[in-house]
């Protein structure tokens, strides 16, 4: 299992429960903290709450306890969505969080390597306004040019977003989205308080979205059509593609 959280509610008690359950079959293999700032000022501007110090201390405690318990899992990533409010904090963010791990960890402009390694992740800001997206893309590209690996390969020209095939997002109120980007738009695929998740996952709305991605025709899903994420996430494997093409016929 993988968990994405902002970390503000991660108490010491919850940390102990998560880490002491790591020997179970359904253990948590990765936790991503969406921090997006390196100061109280930018944190409050972006998230509209004044919880920066509390959140940072929660994350630091989680890292410390994992090391004290000698656990390999869960792997930890701390993500930073590049915005005009926090662009100036990129270097201090990297410096601070690298100092919190026992060994230096990588900074990367890539998707989260679920269950593989600890990493600091940079993401591009995304809104439904084209002008804002262009400005945020420019800031993001300035950041990743400093951290991009020399041997990193570009996505295949014919690749498509893996999110509808892999990454469901379920909100606290039960709504199901194909990814965190879509949760800002209008692609609601169901609600687990009304319909069991397997029925949503295999239902007509999910099928229509997957077919659109495979065929490369996203006109019916404008949020997906303008989403910047699809251009740098890796494509699903050939075996996965064959499976879904057969399933969706």
Short mmCIF file of C-alpha atoms in Angstrom, two decimals:
data_model
loop_
_atom_site.label_atom_id
_atom_site.label_comp_id
_atom_site.label_asym_id
_atom_site.label_seq_id
_atom_site.Cartn_x
_atom_site.Cartn_y
_atom_site.Cartn_z
CA UNK A 1 0.00 0.00 0.00
CA UNK A 2 1.06 3.60 -0.59
CA UNK A 3 -0.09 6.73 1.20
CA UNK A 4 -0.11 10.37 0.13
CA UNK A 5 -0.59 12.90 2.92
CA UNK A 6 0.31 16.47 3.85
CA UNK A 7 1.51 15.14 7.21
CA UNK A 8 -0.29 17.68 9.37
CA UNK A 9 -2.31 15.02 11.22
CA UNK A 10 0.51 12.50 11.55
CA UNK A 11 0.77 12.26 15.33
CA UNK A 12 3.46 10.27 17.15
CA UNK A 13 0.83 7.65 17.95
CA UNK A 14 -0.11 7.25 14.29
CA UNK A 15 3.55 7.07 13.31
CA UNK A 16 4.11 4.20 15.74
CA UNK A 17 1.04 2.34 14.45
CA UNK A 18 2.14 2.72 10.83
CA UNK A 19 5.72 1.65 11.45
CA UNK A 20 4.95 -1.25 13.81
CA UNK A 21 2.56 -2.73 11.24
CA UNK A 22 5.34 -2.96 8.64
CA UNK A 23 5.61 -6.74 9.00
CA UNK A 24 2.07 -7.34 7.79
CA UNK A 25 1.24 -8.64 4.33
CA UNK A 26 -0.59 -5.43 3.46
CA UNK A 27 2.18 -3.23 4.83
CA UNK A 28 2.68 0.36 3.79
CA UNK A 29 5.58 0.37 1.30
CA UNK A 30 5.69 4.10 0.59
CA UNK A 31 4.52 7.37 2.10
CA UNK A 32 4.61 10.67 0.22
CA UNK A 33 4.45 13.92 2.16
CA UNK A 34 3.11 16.81 0.08
CA UNK A 35 4.89 19.71 1.76
CA UNK A 36 5.31 22.22 -1.11
CA UNK A 37 7.22 24.81 0.92
CA UNK A 38 10.18 25.49 3.16
CA UNK A 39 8.82 28.31 5.31
CA UNK A 40 5.77 29.14 7.36
CA UNK A 41 5.04 32.07 5.05
CA UNK A 42 4.84 30.12 1.79
CA UNK A 43 3.11 27.18 3.49
CA UNK A 44 0.33 29.47 4.69
CA UNK A 45 0.06 31.23 1.31
CA UNK A 46 -0.27 27.91 -0.52
CA UNK A 47 -2.28 25.79 1.92
CA UNK A 48 -4.17 28.55 3.74
CA UNK A 49 -3.35 27.13 7.18
CA UNK A 50 -0.54 27.92 9.61
CA UNK A 51 0.73 24.39 10.27
CA UNK A 52 4.23 24.43 8.78
CA UNK A 53 6.24 23.84 11.96
CA UNK A 54 3.87 21.13 13.17
CA UNK A 55 3.95 19.35 9.81
CA UNK A 56 7.74 19.50 9.51
CA UNK A 57 8.15 18.10 13.01
CA UNK A 58 5.72 15.28 12.21
CA UNK A 59 7.74 14.31 9.13
CA UNK A 60 11.06 14.58 10.96
CA UNK A 61 9.74 12.30 13.71
CA UNK A 62 8.54 9.75 11.16
CA UNK A 63 11.96 9.65 9.48
CA UNK A 64 13.73 9.40 12.85
CA UNK A 65 11.55 6.55 14.13
CA UNK A 66 11.87 4.54 10.91
CA UNK A 67 15.66 4.72 11.25
CA UNK A 68 15.58 3.87 14.98
CA UNK A 69 13.48 0.79 14.24
CA UNK A 70 15.84 -0.24 11.43
CA UNK A 71 13.04 -0.53 8.88
CA UNK A 72 13.50 -0.57 5.11
CA UNK A 73 9.85 0.37 4.57
CA UNK A 74 7.96 2.51 4.09
CA UNK A 75 10.12 4.45 1.66
CA UNK A 76 9.64 8.19 2.06
CA UNK A 77 9.23 10.94 -0.52
CA UNK A 78 8.66 14.62 0.17
CA UNK A 79 7.10 16.48 -2.72
CA UNK A 80 7.30 20.13 -3.72
CA UNK A 81 4.90 21.56 -6.29
CA UNK A 82 6.76 24.43 -7.94
CA UNK A 83 4.75 27.66 -7.72
CA UNK A 84 5.56 31.37 -7.79
CA UNK A 85 4.98 31.46 -4.02
CA UNK A 86 7.72 28.91 -3.28
CA UNK A 87 10.08 28.97 -6.27
CA UNK A 88 12.73 30.85 -4.28
CA UNK A 89 12.76 28.09 -1.64
CA UNK A 90 13.78 25.16 -3.84
CA UNK A 91 17.46 25.09 -2.83
CA UNK A 92 16.78 25.52 0.89
CA UNK A 93 14.09 22.80 0.70
CA UNK A 94 16.57 20.33 -0.82
CA UNK A 95 19.33 21.25 1.61
CA UNK A 96 17.13 20.98 4.68
CA UNK A 97 15.48 17.65 3.87
CA UNK A 98 18.64 15.98 2.67
CA UNK A 99 20.07 16.75 6.10
CA UNK A 100 17.20 14.90 7.79
CA UNK A 101 18.00 11.51 6.25
CA UNK A 102 20.92 9.33 7.41
CA UNK A 103 22.33 9.26 3.89
CA UNK A 104 21.99 11.75 1.03
CA UNK A 105 18.85 11.20 -1.00
CA UNK A 106 18.12 12.08 -4.59
CA UNK A 107 16.18 15.08 -5.85
CA UNK A 108 14.22 14.28 -8.96
CA UNK A 109 11.74 15.80 -11.44
CA UNK A 110 10.00 12.49 -11.90
CA UNK A 111 7.01 10.57 -10.69
CA UNK A 112 7.17 9.09 -7.21
CA UNK A 113 9.16 5.79 -7.24
CA UNK A 114 6.62 3.94 -5.11
CA UNK A 115 8.31 1.53 -2.71
CA UNK A 116 11.72 1.85 -4.39
CA UNK A 117 13.67 4.59 -2.59
CA UNK A 118 13.57 7.75 -0.51
CA UNK A 119 13.47 10.85 -2.70
CA UNK A 120 12.60 14.53 -2.91
CA UNK A 121 10.15 15.08 -5.75
CA UNK A 122 9.46 18.23 -7.75
CA UNK A 123 6.11 18.60 -9.48
CA UNK A 124 4.66 21.13 -11.87
CA UNK A 125 1.84 23.30 -10.62
CA UNK A 126 -1.44 22.78 -12.45
CA UNK A 127 -4.64 24.78 -12.75
CA UNK A 128 -7.47 24.88 -15.26
CA UNK A 129 -6.23 28.24 -16.58
CA UNK A 130 -3.90 27.99 -19.57
CA UNK A 131 -1.98 31.18 -18.78
CA UNK A 132 -1.24 30.04 -15.21
CA UNK A 133 -0.11 26.65 -16.49
CA UNK A 134 2.34 28.27 -18.89
CA UNK A 135 3.84 30.41 -16.10
CA UNK A 136 4.12 27.45 -13.75
CA UNK A 137 5.63 25.28 -16.47
CA UNK A 138 8.36 27.87 -16.95
CA UNK A 139 9.19 27.87 -13.23
CA UNK A 140 9.11 24.08 -13.09
CA UNK A 141 11.46 23.73 -16.06
CA UNK A 142 13.95 26.08 -14.40
CA UNK A 143 13.97 23.82 -11.36
CA UNK A 144 14.24 20.46 -13.08
CA UNK A 145 17.05 21.65 -15.33
CA UNK A 146 19.19 21.65 -12.18
CA UNK A 147 18.20 18.19 -11.02
CA UNK A 148 17.51 16.22 -14.19
CA UNK A 149 19.69 13.14 -14.51
CA UNK A 150 22.05 13.04 -17.46
CA UNK A 151 20.95 9.53 -18.33
CA UNK A 152 17.23 10.15 -17.89
CA UNK A 153 15.25 9.17 -20.95
CA UNK A 154 12.37 11.19 -22.31
CA UNK A 155 8.89 9.70 -22.38
CA UNK A 156 7.96 7.87 -25.55
CA UNK A 157 6.17 10.03 -28.07
CA UNK A 158 3.21 7.64 -28.10
CA UNK A 159 3.03 7.20 -24.32
CA UNK A 160 -0.14 7.98 -22.42
CA UNK A 161 -0.89 8.74 -18.81
CA UNK A 162 -0.82 5.68 -16.52
CA UNK A 163 -3.06 7.28 -13.88
CA UNK A 164 -6.45 5.86 -15.04
CA UNK A 165 -4.88 2.39 -14.99
CA UNK A 166 -3.00 2.60 -11.70
CA UNK A 167 -3.61 5.55 -9.38
CA UNK A 168 -7.16 6.04 -8.07
CA UNK A 169 -7.61 8.93 -5.65
CA UNK A 170 -10.32 8.66 -3.00
CA UNK A 171 -11.16 11.79 -1.05
CA UNK A 172 -12.19 11.96 2.60
CA UNK A 173 -15.81 12.39 1.47
CA UNK A 174 -15.70 9.32 -0.80
CA UNK A 175 -15.35 10.78 -4.30
CA UNK A 176 -13.13 8.76 -6.66
CA UNK A 177 -10.84 10.49 -9.18
CA UNK A 178 -8.32 8.95 -11.60
CA UNK A 179 -5.47 11.00 -10.10
CA UNK A 180 -4.69 13.98 -7.87
CA UNK A 181 -4.59 16.33 -10.87
CA UNK A 182 -8.11 15.35 -11.91
CA UNK A 183 -9.40 16.03 -8.42
CA UNK A 184 -9.02 19.73 -9.26
CA UNK A 185 -11.24 19.31 -12.29
CA UNK A 186 -14.51 17.62 -13.06
CA UNK A 187 -13.65 13.92 -13.55
CA UNK A 188 -15.55 12.29 -10.70
CA UNK A 189 -15.80 8.56 -11.38
CA UNK A 190 -18.00 7.60 -8.46
CA UNK A 191 -18.32 7.70 -4.70
CA UNK A 192 -17.46 4.76 -2.43
CA UNK A 193 -20.18 5.79 0.03
CA UNK A 194 -22.73 5.05 -2.68
CA UNK A 195 -21.01 2.37 -4.80
CA UNK A 196 -18.43 -0.31 -3.87
CA UNK A 197 -15.00 0.62 -5.21
CA UNK A 198 -14.59 -2.51 -7.42
CA UNK A 199 -17.77 -1.52 -9.27
CA UNK A 200 -16.41 2.00 -9.82
CA UNK A 201 -12.95 0.73 -10.90
CA UNK A 202 -14.52 -1.61 -13.45
CA UNK A 203 -17.46 0.62 -14.29
CA UNK A 204 -18.42 2.53 -17.45
CA UNK A 205 -16.91 5.88 -16.44
CA UNK A 206 -13.48 4.42 -15.79
CA UNK A 207 -13.70 2.38 -19.01
CA UNK A 208 -14.55 5.45 -21.07
CA UNK A 209 -11.60 7.36 -19.59
CA UNK A 210 -9.16 4.50 -20.23
CA UNK A 211 -10.34 4.10 -23.83
CA UNK A 212 -9.85 7.82 -24.41
CA UNK A 213 -6.27 7.65 -23.15
CA UNK A 214 -5.39 4.58 -25.17
CA UNK A 215 -6.84 6.10 -28.36
CA UNK A 216 -5.28 9.50 -27.62
CA UNK A 217 -8.62 11.30 -27.94
CA UNK A 218 -9.16 13.32 -24.76
CA UNK A 219 -11.68 15.87 -26.02
CA UNK A 220 -14.32 14.45 -23.69
CA UNK A 221 -11.92 14.94 -20.76
CA UNK A 222 -10.57 18.51 -20.99
CA UNK A 223 -8.80 18.27 -17.61
CA UNK A 224 -6.71 15.39 -18.97
CA UNK A 225 -6.21 17.15 -22.31
CA UNK A 226 -4.44 20.15 -20.76
CA UNK A 227 -2.73 18.30 -17.88
CA UNK A 228 1.06 18.75 -17.96
CA UNK A 229 1.72 15.58 -15.94
CA UNK A 230 0.91 13.18 -18.77
CA UNK A 231 3.91 14.41 -20.73
CA UNK A 232 6.56 13.27 -18.25
CA UNK A 233 5.02 10.29 -16.46
CA UNK A 234 6.28 6.95 -17.83
CA UNK A 235 3.93 4.98 -20.04
CA UNK A 236 2.39 1.77 -18.77
CA UNK A 237 4.24 -1.38 -19.82
CA UNK A 238 3.50 -3.23 -23.05
CA UNK A 239 2.00 -6.11 -21.07
CA UNK A 240 -0.30 -3.72 -19.22
CA UNK A 241 -1.32 -2.06 -22.44
CA UNK A 242 -2.18 -5.38 -24.09
CA UNK A 243 -4.18 -6.40 -21.02
CA UNK A 244 -6.21 -3.19 -20.98
CA UNK A 245 -6.79 -3.15 -24.73
CA UNK A 246 -8.28 -6.65 -24.48
CA UNK A 247 -10.28 -5.77 -21.37
CA UNK A 248 -11.76 -2.64 -22.90
CA UNK A 249 -12.96 -4.21 -26.14
#
